[in-house]
């Protein structure tokens, strides 16, 4: 003190000596210095206010960036001394210091003077009695540093947690007022220490929710810096972690966990399980696995539930090797797997096709005394049904009932779907009736399976009936159901009804997907409405729905079937530009179209392109190639292709044999055709109606009526009905050979069966009657054909010119 006094005297003496001032001047200077420091203090307090979250301040808050607020009370500062608040924010410390020491020139008119007079007991009485009109409380909101005073008051009321919460809520409802992050955190500590956990969590939830929209406040840091407000209790950090998980802030929760690990205030296993569960459900693969490792690394002991979350997640991902590893690790830690563990593994093994492993887990489960439940049996039944092992599935259904367990909707729906896919509609309907008999209501999956099966079987009436029943039961069609119904209607060429279903789907608020659009395109093509199909393709592109190879193939097939080769080439180019490569179906479709258009060179170049692209040429492609070559009278080349096909190990089917036989017949090689027909039978390939008809037609064109009749009789013996092409060949062949009466018999037989002849065939037969001089029979036939509507008018073209 003496040393300091000497220095001050020295300075004072030096100053006055230098300035040579009079006493009055010195007094004025002293007053000026006092005023200067007064305004300096005010300015610093104002700056301090800007840094804090003050009324009407636009503060930004982030969950993990450091902002620390200090308070103007010396006791409070001591409580926070361990936080190194003064180091983090010197300006805040200094201004708080100025406020605490209360400069001597403060006056009673300053609101701070009134607030400073409030001791703990007075404050407690004011809050307890709700004397909110107390001048000291009223002037609180006139103070620029009201949030700081609130923090001070909360600190003073820490022994009265109900009152602290009451004060916090009151001032928080004031217009234009916003609590500091520090106030929130102090209150959380106070409430948590008082075991008011529900209120503490509510305050934390409010603070964390606020941090989402005001991103500059580090909740964890401030919560840590205020931990000494009460006796330190680290459960509050577990509460923060849990709130983050509850609000779905998974990344932030993970960061909070890492910081808690560094400070060694670890969350509870239950809280970690909640985050792990959320991560696995949200599909965050890497983060969930990393968090599990971080849990173990931090020394948190995993529970059975922890392992169940990971095992279930890995099973759903199909990673059964790691799931099995987790299962072994779980048992190694001394944890006993429960029914959830076993059910996850059974379901996982079943879905990847490892049925025996699934059965082994099932047996182990029973051996250790863990009783299977309905979910266990449903998993087994589902696995065996999906892999078309229905008898085994029914065996587990029987065992399930023996265990005293009742099948639920999932059990019935799984079995009904399996029966439908096997084409066993009677059994499916039996289970459908049985499930309703026992009081179970079918769900959308049940109905969709039955609707799909009926559509594929051509029972559209029954499918629509089930759909109406489903809607009347209050079960809405989902996108799969609409897709199934559209497929059925389009396949049956009921395009008008398909359009109505499509509009109903849009009205229901569902967005069409690739399967919906593909069904419509297929329907329009079958209905020969190619422009509508192309409109759908354009609509898909506008909605950024990328067509797949199957849809492109369908459109190319539709264009080729209408001989629109230029448009089909444009679609092929578009397909390739989208990154898709043509498959053997598209190449075969184009090849066939090129042959029909007389573009043999282009067709053969496609074959070479297939070889160059490494696309395997299959039986269907060879069939199109051989048929196209034969139709261009290139029988020798077709025969070479047939031989090459055998050389590469492909077995010609009945269509290939028929195509080559037709080529032989049309090129006067009837013996070669007959030999090929016999070879086909020797190899166990049963000729179909087209093969018989081809050889009948060839024999008739060569005048072999007896052989043609023999082939026709063999067809009848095999139960084959003659079609329009077969009857046309017989009528034309017999009439050309002068056997008009027999030809007329074939005509009567075909019409009796409801097969209507075309006009050209009728005219050919009628002309032959006239040519043979059977005028009376010709006139009678002509009148009959006109009356039956097979030819028009008198059909003068059928009557030979008598002058020639």
PDB file of C-alpha atoms in Angstrom, residues 323-586:
ATOM      1  CA  UNK A 323     -25.670 -60.818 -37.021  1.00  0.00           C
ATOM      2  CA  UNK A 324     -24.433 -64.280 -36.045  1.00  0.00           C
ATOM      3  CA  UNK A 325     -21.229 -62.699 -34.731  1.00  0.00           C
ATOM      4  CA  UNK A 326     -23.250 -60.312 -32.566  1.00  0.00           C
ATOM      5  CA  UNK A 327     -25.318 -63.242 -31.312  1.00  0.00           C
ATOM      6  CA  UNK A 328     -22.149 -65.096 -30.244  1.00  0.00           C
ATOM      7  CA  UNK A 329     -20.633 -61.943 -28.682  1.00  0.00           C
ATOM      8  CA  UNK A 330     -23.843 -61.360 -26.752  1.00  0.00           C
ATOM      9  CA  UNK A 331     -23.726 -64.820 -25.198  1.00  0.00           C
ATOM     10  CA  UNK A 332     -19.982 -64.435 -24.510  1.00  0.00           C
ATOM     11  CA  UNK A 333     -20.752 -61.341 -22.405  1.00  0.00           C
ATOM     12  CA  UNK A 334     -23.086 -63.444 -20.293  1.00  0.00           C
ATOM     13  CA  UNK A 335     -26.283 -61.926 -21.709  1.00  0.00           C
ATOM     14  CA  UNK A 336     -29.192 -64.300 -22.297  1.00  0.00           C
ATOM     15  CA  UNK A 337     -30.869 -63.906 -25.699  1.00  0.00           C
ATOM     16  CA  UNK A 338     -34.601 -63.377 -25.466  1.00  0.00           C
ATOM     17  CA  UNK A 339     -37.468 -64.117 -27.830  1.00  0.00           C
ATOM     18  CA  UNK A 340     -36.816 -60.887 -29.801  1.00  0.00           C
ATOM     19  CA  UNK A 341     -33.250 -62.006 -30.502  1.00  0.00           C
ATOM     20  CA  UNK A 342     -34.322 -65.439 -31.748  1.00  0.00           C
ATOM     21  CA  UNK A 343     -37.201 -64.065 -33.837  1.00  0.00           C
ATOM     22  CA  UNK A 344     -34.881 -61.595 -35.594  1.00  0.00           C
ATOM     23  CA  UNK A 345     -32.394 -64.332 -36.466  1.00  0.00           C
ATOM     24  CA  UNK A 346     -35.087 -66.764 -37.687  1.00  0.00           C
ATOM     25  CA  UNK A 347     -36.614 -64.086 -39.897  1.00  0.00           C
ATOM     26  CA  UNK A 348     -33.192 -62.965 -41.156  1.00  0.00           C
ATOM     27  CA  UNK A 349     -31.952 -66.435 -42.078  1.00  0.00           C
ATOM     28  CA  UNK A 350     -35.272 -67.229 -43.755  1.00  0.00           C
ATOM     29  CA  UNK A 351     -35.277 -64.116 -45.920  1.00  0.00           C
ATOM     30  CA  UNK A 352     -31.808 -64.879 -47.322  1.00  0.00           C
ATOM     31  CA  UNK A 353     -32.889 -68.444 -48.105  1.00  0.00           C
ATOM     32  CA  UNK A 354     -30.948 -70.164 -45.309  1.00  0.00           C
ATOM     33  CA  UNK A 355     -33.882 -72.202 -44.088  1.00  0.00           C
ATOM     34  CA  UNK A 356     -31.890 -74.869 -42.271  1.00  0.00           C
ATOM     35  CA  UNK A 357     -30.078 -72.209 -40.228  1.00  0.00           C
ATOM     36  CA  UNK A 358     -33.459 -70.675 -39.379  1.00  0.00           C
ATOM     37  CA  UNK A 359     -34.721 -74.081 -38.209  1.00  0.00           C
ATOM     38  CA  UNK A 360     -31.549 -74.590 -36.113  1.00  0.00           C
ATOM     39  CA  UNK A 361     -32.121 -71.260 -34.341  1.00  0.00           C
ATOM     40  CA  UNK A 362     -35.743 -72.304 -33.755  1.00  0.00           C
ATOM     41  CA  UNK A 363     -34.649 -75.592 -32.198  1.00  0.00           C
ATOM     42  CA  UNK A 364     -31.999 -73.859 -30.042  1.00  0.00           C
ATOM     43  CA  UNK A 365     -34.630 -71.445 -28.870  1.00  0.00           C
ATOM     44  CA  UNK A 366     -36.834 -74.288 -27.631  1.00  0.00           C
ATOM     45  CA  UNK A 367     -33.867 -76.112 -26.079  1.00  0.00           C
ATOM     46  CA  UNK A 368     -32.945 -73.148 -23.855  1.00  0.00           C
ATOM     47  CA  UNK A 369     -36.542 -72.825 -22.675  1.00  0.00           C
ATOM     48  CA  UNK A 370     -37.471 -69.718 -24.680  1.00  0.00           C
ATOM     49  CA  UNK A 371     -41.045 -70.411 -25.767  1.00  0.00           C
ATOM     50  CA  UNK A 372     -41.819 -69.405 -29.399  1.00  0.00           C
ATOM     51  CA  UNK A 373     -44.674 -66.982 -29.962  1.00  0.00           C
ATOM     52  CA  UNK A 374     -46.928 -66.124 -32.923  1.00  0.00           C
ATOM     53  CA  UNK A 375     -44.200 -63.902 -34.421  1.00  0.00           C
ATOM     54  CA  UNK A 376     -41.757 -66.835 -34.342  1.00  0.00           C
ATOM     55  CA  UNK A 377     -44.091 -69.134 -36.247  1.00  0.00           C
ATOM     56  CA  UNK A 378     -45.123 -66.376 -38.650  1.00  0.00           C
ATOM     57  CA  UNK A 379     -41.452 -65.836 -39.531  1.00  0.00           C
ATOM     58  CA  UNK A 380     -40.970 -69.563 -40.227  1.00  0.00           C
ATOM     59  CA  UNK A 381     -44.209 -69.860 -42.217  1.00  0.00           C
ATOM     60  CA  UNK A 382     -43.328 -66.770 -44.256  1.00  0.00           C
ATOM     61  CA  UNK A 383     -39.818 -68.067 -45.045  1.00  0.00           C
ATOM     62  CA  UNK A 384     -41.039 -71.437 -46.314  1.00  0.00           C
ATOM     63  CA  UNK A 385     -43.923 -69.857 -48.266  1.00  0.00           C
ATOM     64  CA  UNK A 386     -41.616 -67.391 -50.044  1.00  0.00           C
ATOM     65  CA  UNK A 387     -39.349 -70.242 -51.138  1.00  0.00           C
ATOM     66  CA  UNK A 388     -42.337 -72.260 -52.403  1.00  0.00           C
ATOM     67  CA  UNK A 389     -42.139 -74.893 -49.683  1.00  0.00           C
ATOM     68  CA  UNK A 390     -45.796 -74.793 -48.748  1.00  0.00           C
ATOM     69  CA  UNK A 391     -45.958 -78.255 -47.085  1.00  0.00           C
ATOM     70  CA  UNK A 392     -43.265 -77.241 -44.538  1.00  0.00           C
ATOM     71  CA  UNK A 393     -45.114 -73.979 -43.897  1.00  0.00           C
ATOM     72  CA  UNK A 394     -48.313 -75.908 -43.168  1.00  0.00           C
ATOM     73  CA  UNK A 395     -46.333 -78.178 -40.820  1.00  0.00           C
ATOM     74  CA  UNK A 396     -45.341 -75.142 -38.739  1.00  0.00           C
ATOM     75  CA  UNK A 397     -48.935 -73.906 -38.802  1.00  0.00           C
ATOM     76  CA  UNK A 398     -49.949 -77.236 -37.258  1.00  0.00           C
ATOM     77  CA  UNK A 399     -47.158 -76.994 -34.641  1.00  0.00           C
ATOM     78  CA  UNK A 400     -48.199 -73.450 -33.869  1.00  0.00           C
ATOM     79  CA  UNK A 401     -51.719 -74.604 -33.027  1.00  0.00           C
ATOM     80  CA  UNK A 402     -50.312 -77.458 -30.906  1.00  0.00           C
ATOM     81  CA  UNK A 403     -48.492 -74.817 -28.823  1.00  0.00           C
ATOM     82  CA  UNK A 404     -51.874 -73.278 -28.066  1.00  0.00           C
ATOM     83  CA  UNK A 405     -51.166 -70.240 -30.265  1.00  0.00           C
ATOM     84  CA  UNK A 406     -53.847 -68.801 -32.532  1.00  0.00           C
ATOM     85  CA  UNK A 407     -52.931 -67.771 -36.097  1.00  0.00           C
ATOM     86  CA  UNK A 408     -53.376 -64.038 -36.648  1.00  0.00           C
ATOM     87  CA  UNK A 409     -54.056 -61.932 -39.758  1.00  0.00           C
ATOM     88  CA  UNK A 410     -50.386 -62.111 -40.779  1.00  0.00           C
ATOM     89  CA  UNK A 411     -50.422 -65.929 -40.610  1.00  0.00           C
ATOM     90  CA  UNK A 412     -53.549 -66.242 -42.736  1.00  0.00           C
ATOM     91  CA  UNK A 413     -52.463 -63.553 -45.226  1.00  0.00           C
ATOM     92  CA  UNK A 414     -49.061 -65.201 -45.730  1.00  0.00           C
ATOM     93  CA  UNK A 415     -50.626 -68.603 -46.445  1.00  0.00           C
ATOM     94  CA  UNK A 416     -53.348 -67.141 -48.694  1.00  0.00           C
ATOM     95  CA  UNK A 417     -50.678 -65.352 -50.740  1.00  0.00           C
ATOM     96  CA  UNK A 418     -48.662 -68.579 -51.020  1.00  0.00           C
ATOM     97  CA  UNK A 419     -51.715 -70.555 -52.200  1.00  0.00           C
ATOM     98  CA  UNK A 420     -52.508 -67.829 -54.747  1.00  0.00           C
ATOM     99  CA  UNK A 421     -48.975 -67.885 -56.159  1.00  0.00           C
ATOM    100  CA  UNK A 422     -49.200 -71.682 -56.469  1.00  0.00           C
ATOM    101  CA  UNK A 423     -52.483 -71.317 -58.356  1.00  0.00           C
ATOM    102  CA  UNK A 424     -54.378 -73.148 -55.591  1.00  0.00           C
ATOM    103  CA  UNK A 425     -57.323 -70.765 -55.519  1.00  0.00           C
ATOM    104  CA  UNK A 426     -59.722 -73.129 -53.754  1.00  0.00           C
ATOM    105  CA  UNK A 427     -57.341 -73.544 -50.806  1.00  0.00           C
ATOM    106  CA  UNK A 428     -56.725 -69.782 -50.723  1.00  0.00           C
ATOM    107  CA  UNK A 429     -60.460 -69.070 -50.574  1.00  0.00           C
ATOM    108  CA  UNK A 430     -60.871 -71.722 -47.886  1.00  0.00           C
ATOM    109  CA  UNK A 431     -58.335 -69.948 -45.651  1.00  0.00           C
ATOM    110  CA  UNK A 432     -59.934 -66.592 -46.541  1.00  0.00           C
ATOM    111  CA  UNK A 433     -63.345 -67.821 -45.335  1.00  0.00           C
ATOM    112  CA  UNK A 434     -61.794 -69.473 -42.267  1.00  0.00           C
ATOM    113  CA  UNK A 435     -60.011 -66.322 -41.100  1.00  0.00           C
ATOM    114  CA  UNK A 436     -63.272 -64.385 -41.159  1.00  0.00           C
ATOM    115  CA  UNK A 437     -65.034 -67.232 -39.398  1.00  0.00           C
ATOM    116  CA  UNK A 438     -62.651 -66.927 -36.427  1.00  0.00           C
ATOM    117  CA  UNK A 439     -63.244 -63.183 -36.252  1.00  0.00           C
ATOM    118  CA  UNK A 440     -60.160 -61.912 -38.103  1.00  0.00           C
ATOM    119  CA  UNK A 441     -60.552 -59.144 -40.675  1.00  0.00           C
ATOM    120  CA  UNK A 442     -58.539 -59.410 -43.921  1.00  0.00           C
ATOM    121  CA  UNK A 443     -56.093 -56.561 -44.499  1.00  0.00           C
ATOM    122  CA  UNK A 444     -54.964 -54.900 -47.727  1.00  0.00           C
ATOM    123  CA  UNK A 445     -52.238 -57.529 -48.187  1.00  0.00           C
ATOM    124  CA  UNK A 446     -54.818 -60.346 -48.013  1.00  0.00           C
ATOM    125  CA  UNK A 447     -57.128 -58.716 -50.536  1.00  0.00           C
ATOM    126  CA  UNK A 448     -54.288 -57.723 -52.873  1.00  0.00           C
ATOM    127  CA  UNK A 449     -53.057 -61.335 -53.038  1.00  0.00           C
ATOM    128  CA  UNK A 450     -56.530 -62.597 -53.971  1.00  0.00           C
ATOM    129  CA  UNK A 451     -57.162 -59.794 -56.483  1.00  0.00           C
ATOM    130  CA  UNK A 452     -53.791 -60.445 -58.133  1.00  0.00           C
ATOM    131  CA  UNK A 453     -54.407 -64.200 -58.360  1.00  0.00           C
ATOM    132  CA  UNK A 454     -57.864 -63.700 -59.870  1.00  0.00           C
ATOM    133  CA  UNK A 455     -56.524 -61.175 -62.392  1.00  0.00           C
ATOM    134  CA  UNK A 456     -53.782 -63.564 -63.507  1.00  0.00           C
ATOM    135  CA  UNK A 457     -56.330 -66.381 -63.799  1.00  0.00           C
ATOM    136  CA  UNK A 458     -58.536 -64.156 -65.973  1.00  0.00           C
ATOM    137  CA  UNK A 459     -61.265 -63.931 -63.310  1.00  0.00           C
ATOM    138  CA  UNK A 460     -61.598 -60.162 -63.522  1.00  0.00           C
ATOM    139  CA  UNK A 461     -65.202 -60.185 -62.344  1.00  0.00           C
ATOM    140  CA  UNK A 462     -64.161 -61.894 -59.105  1.00  0.00           C
ATOM    141  CA  UNK A 463     -61.179 -59.536 -58.770  1.00  0.00           C
ATOM    142  CA  UNK A 464     -63.404 -56.466 -59.070  1.00  0.00           C
ATOM    143  CA  UNK A 465     -65.887 -57.983 -56.624  1.00  0.00           C
ATOM    144  CA  UNK A 466     -63.099 -58.461 -54.045  1.00  0.00           C
ATOM    145  CA  UNK A 467     -61.918 -54.902 -54.650  1.00  0.00           C
ATOM    146  CA  UNK A 468     -65.385 -53.510 -53.962  1.00  0.00           C
ATOM    147  CA  UNK A 469     -65.667 -55.671 -50.846  1.00  0.00           C
ATOM    148  CA  UNK A 470     -62.317 -54.346 -49.681  1.00  0.00           C
ATOM    149  CA  UNK A 471     -63.355 -50.706 -50.182  1.00  0.00           C
ATOM    150  CA  UNK A 472     -66.701 -51.285 -48.432  1.00  0.00           C
ATOM    151  CA  UNK A 473     -64.760 -52.662 -45.449  1.00  0.00           C
ATOM    152  CA  UNK A 474     -62.945 -49.311 -45.246  1.00  0.00           C
ATOM    153  CA  UNK A 475     -59.628 -50.686 -46.535  1.00  0.00           C
ATOM    154  CA  UNK A 476     -58.117 -48.397 -49.148  1.00  0.00           C
ATOM    155  CA  UNK A 477     -56.212 -49.738 -52.110  1.00  0.00           C
ATOM    156  CA  UNK A 478     -52.501 -49.021 -51.914  1.00  0.00           C
ATOM    157  CA  UNK A 479     -50.211 -48.523 -54.898  1.00  0.00           C
ATOM    158  CA  UNK A 480     -49.595 -52.291 -55.159  1.00  0.00           C
ATOM    159  CA  UNK A 481     -53.331 -52.988 -55.244  1.00  0.00           C
ATOM    160  CA  UNK A 482     -53.901 -50.434 -58.003  1.00  0.00           C
ATOM    161  CA  UNK A 483     -50.970 -51.869 -59.966  1.00  0.00           C
ATOM    162  CA  UNK A 484     -52.410 -55.392 -59.705  1.00  0.00           C
ATOM    163  CA  UNK A 485     -55.866 -54.253 -60.841  1.00  0.00           C
ATOM    164  CA  UNK A 486     -54.500 -52.173 -63.724  1.00  0.00           C
ATOM    165  CA  UNK A 487     -52.366 -55.093 -64.903  1.00  0.00           C
ATOM    166  CA  UNK A 488     -55.386 -57.384 -64.953  1.00  0.00           C
ATOM    167  CA  UNK A 489     -57.633 -54.946 -66.814  1.00  0.00           C
ATOM    168  CA  UNK A 490     -54.966 -54.019 -69.355  1.00  0.00           C
ATOM    169  CA  UNK A 491     -54.081 -57.677 -69.952  1.00  0.00           C
ATOM    170  CA  UNK A 492     -57.759 -58.336 -70.689  1.00  0.00           C
ATOM    171  CA  UNK A 493     -57.800 -55.288 -73.019  1.00  0.00           C
ATOM    172  CA  UNK A 494     -60.388 -53.510 -70.856  1.00  0.00           C
ATOM    173  CA  UNK A 495     -58.533 -50.251 -71.313  1.00  0.00           C
ATOM    174  CA  UNK A 496     -61.553 -48.018 -70.622  1.00  0.00           C
ATOM    175  CA  UNK A 497     -61.971 -49.513 -67.145  1.00  0.00           C
ATOM    176  CA  UNK A 498     -58.212 -49.337 -66.615  1.00  0.00           C
ATOM    177  CA  UNK A 499     -58.317 -45.598 -67.291  1.00  0.00           C
ATOM    178  CA  UNK A 500     -61.131 -45.223 -64.740  1.00  0.00           C
ATOM    179  CA  UNK A 501     -59.080 -47.100 -62.127  1.00  0.00           C
ATOM    180  CA  UNK A 502     -56.078 -44.875 -62.924  1.00  0.00           C
ATOM    181  CA  UNK A 503     -58.169 -41.727 -62.401  1.00  0.00           C
ATOM    182  CA  UNK A 504     -59.524 -43.142 -59.118  1.00  0.00           C
ATOM    183  CA  UNK A 505     -55.954 -43.730 -57.966  1.00  0.00           C
ATOM    184  CA  UNK A 506     -55.011 -40.113 -58.726  1.00  0.00           C
ATOM    185  CA  UNK A 507     -58.134 -38.912 -56.919  1.00  0.00           C
ATOM    186  CA  UNK A 508     -57.077 -40.980 -53.879  1.00  0.00           C
ATOM    187  CA  UNK A 509     -53.878 -38.925 -53.758  1.00  0.00           C
ATOM    188  CA  UNK A 510     -51.483 -41.684 -54.834  1.00  0.00           C
ATOM    189  CA  UNK A 511     -48.587 -40.927 -57.167  1.00  0.00           C
ATOM    190  CA  UNK A 512     -48.206 -43.292 -60.142  1.00  0.00           C
ATOM    191  CA  UNK A 513     -44.965 -45.262 -60.148  1.00  0.00           C
ATOM    192  CA  UNK A 514     -43.084 -47.210 -62.813  1.00  0.00           C
ATOM    193  CA  UNK A 515     -45.276 -50.312 -62.403  1.00  0.00           C
ATOM    194  CA  UNK A 516     -48.502 -48.312 -62.856  1.00  0.00           C
ATOM    195  CA  UNK A 517     -47.234 -46.585 -65.994  1.00  0.00           C
ATOM    196  CA  UNK A 518     -45.866 -49.868 -67.388  1.00  0.00           C
ATOM    197  CA  UNK A 519     -49.279 -51.528 -66.990  1.00  0.00           C
ATOM    198  CA  UNK A 520     -50.988 -48.653 -68.828  1.00  0.00           C
ATOM    199  CA  UNK A 521     -48.432 -48.676 -71.650  1.00  0.00           C
ATOM    200  CA  UNK A 522     -48.888 -52.426 -72.091  1.00  0.00           C
ATOM    201  CA  UNK A 523     -52.675 -51.975 -72.129  1.00  0.00           C
ATOM    202  CA  UNK A 524     -52.581 -49.222 -74.737  1.00  0.00           C
ATOM    203  CA  UNK A 525     -50.272 -51.257 -76.966  1.00  0.00           C
ATOM    204  CA  UNK A 526     -52.540 -54.304 -76.749  1.00  0.00           C
ATOM    205  CA  UNK A 527     -55.483 -52.059 -77.643  1.00  0.00           C
ATOM    206  CA  UNK A 528     -53.438 -50.747 -80.599  1.00  0.00           C
ATOM    207  CA  UNK A 529     -53.417 -47.221 -79.180  1.00  0.00           C
ATOM    208  CA  UNK A 530     -49.750 -46.569 -79.767  1.00  0.00           C
ATOM    209  CA  UNK A 531     -50.079 -42.783 -79.535  1.00  0.00           C
ATOM    210  CA  UNK A 532     -51.535 -43.076 -76.026  1.00  0.00           C
ATOM    211  CA  UNK A 533     -48.649 -45.353 -75.037  1.00  0.00           C
ATOM    212  CA  UNK A 534     -46.137 -42.769 -76.295  1.00  0.00           C
ATOM    213  CA  UNK A 535     -47.994 -40.040 -74.356  1.00  0.00           C
ATOM    214  CA  UNK A 536     -47.517 -42.074 -71.183  1.00  0.00           C
ATOM    215  CA  UNK A 537     -43.789 -42.393 -71.949  1.00  0.00           C
ATOM    216  CA  UNK A 538     -43.505 -38.612 -72.358  1.00  0.00           C
ATOM    217  CA  UNK A 539     -45.459 -38.030 -69.136  1.00  0.00           C
ATOM    218  CA  UNK A 540     -43.030 -40.285 -67.295  1.00  0.00           C
ATOM    219  CA  UNK A 541     -40.071 -38.285 -68.578  1.00  0.00           C
ATOM    220  CA  UNK A 542     -41.723 -35.032 -67.466  1.00  0.00           C
ATOM    221  CA  UNK A 543     -42.127 -36.481 -63.960  1.00  0.00           C
ATOM    222  CA  UNK A 544     -38.542 -37.789 -63.920  1.00  0.00           C
ATOM    223  CA  UNK A 545     -39.668 -41.419 -63.715  1.00  0.00           C
ATOM    224  CA  UNK A 546     -37.051 -43.398 -65.578  1.00  0.00           C
ATOM    225  CA  UNK A 547     -38.447 -46.242 -67.730  1.00  0.00           C
ATOM    226  CA  UNK A 548     -36.759 -49.595 -67.186  1.00  0.00           C
ATOM    227  CA  UNK A 549     -35.606 -52.093 -69.813  1.00  0.00           C
ATOM    228  CA  UNK A 550     -38.895 -53.999 -69.686  1.00  0.00           C
ATOM    229  CA  UNK A 551     -40.953 -50.886 -70.450  1.00  0.00           C
ATOM    230  CA  UNK A 552     -38.650 -49.829 -73.281  1.00  0.00           C
ATOM    231  CA  UNK A 553     -38.838 -53.366 -74.668  1.00  0.00           C
ATOM    232  CA  UNK A 554     -42.647 -53.291 -74.544  1.00  0.00           C
ATOM    233  CA  UNK A 555     -42.792 -49.958 -76.408  1.00  0.00           C
ATOM    234  CA  UNK A 556     -40.302 -51.144 -79.045  1.00  0.00           C
ATOM    235  CA  UNK A 557     -42.340 -54.326 -79.502  1.00  0.00           C
ATOM    236  CA  UNK A 558     -45.525 -52.254 -79.910  1.00  0.00           C
ATOM    237  CA  UNK A 559     -43.945 -49.974 -82.520  1.00  0.00           C
ATOM    238  CA  UNK A 560     -42.444 -52.907 -84.425  1.00  0.00           C
ATOM    239  CA  UNK A 561     -45.781 -54.758 -84.449  1.00  0.00           C
ATOM    240  CA  UNK A 562     -47.242 -51.731 -86.258  1.00  0.00           C
ATOM    241  CA  UNK A 563     -44.273 -51.573 -88.655  1.00  0.00           C
ATOM    242  CA  UNK A 564     -43.130 -48.228 -87.199  1.00  0.00           C
ATOM    243  CA  UNK A 565     -39.450 -48.965 -87.538  1.00  0.00           C
ATOM    244  CA  UNK A 566     -38.277 -45.347 -87.593  1.00  0.00           C
ATOM    245  CA  UNK A 567     -40.021 -44.594 -84.286  1.00  0.00           C
ATOM    246  CA  UNK A 568     -38.695 -47.805 -82.743  1.00  0.00           C
ATOM    247  CA  UNK A 569     -35.128 -46.824 -83.692  1.00  0.00           C
ATOM    248  CA  UNK A 570     -35.632 -43.449 -81.959  1.00  0.00           C
ATOM    249  CA  UNK A 571     -36.810 -45.212 -78.797  1.00  0.00           C
ATOM    250  CA  UNK A 572     -33.779 -47.559 -78.951  1.00  0.00           C
ATOM    251  CA  UNK A 573     -31.458 -44.533 -79.148  1.00  0.00           C
ATOM    252  CA  UNK A 574     -33.259 -42.847 -76.253  1.00  0.00           C
ATOM    253  CA  UNK A 575     -32.946 -46.046 -74.232  1.00  0.00           C
ATOM    254  CA  UNK A 576     -29.214 -46.274 -74.894  1.00  0.00           C
ATOM    255  CA  UNK A 577     -28.688 -42.592 -74.034  1.00  0.00           C
ATOM    256  CA  UNK A 578     -30.315 -43.243 -70.637  1.00  0.00           C
ATOM    257  CA  UNK A 579     -27.625 -45.838 -69.913  1.00  0.00           C
ATOM    258  CA  UNK A 580     -29.618 -48.990 -70.707  1.00  0.00           C
ATOM    259  CA  UNK A 581     -28.391 -51.650 -73.153  1.00  0.00           C
ATOM    260  CA  UNK A 582     -30.722 -53.666 -75.366  1.00  0.00           C
ATOM    261  CA  UNK A 583     -31.249 -57.289 -74.347  1.00  0.00           C
ATOM    262  CA  UNK A 584     -31.921 -60.353 -76.495  1.00  0.00           C
ATOM    263  CA  UNK A 585     -35.696 -59.676 -76.446  1.00  0.00           C
ATOM    264  CA  UNK A 586     -35.288 -56.188 -77.950  1.00  0.00           C
TER     265      UNK A 586
END
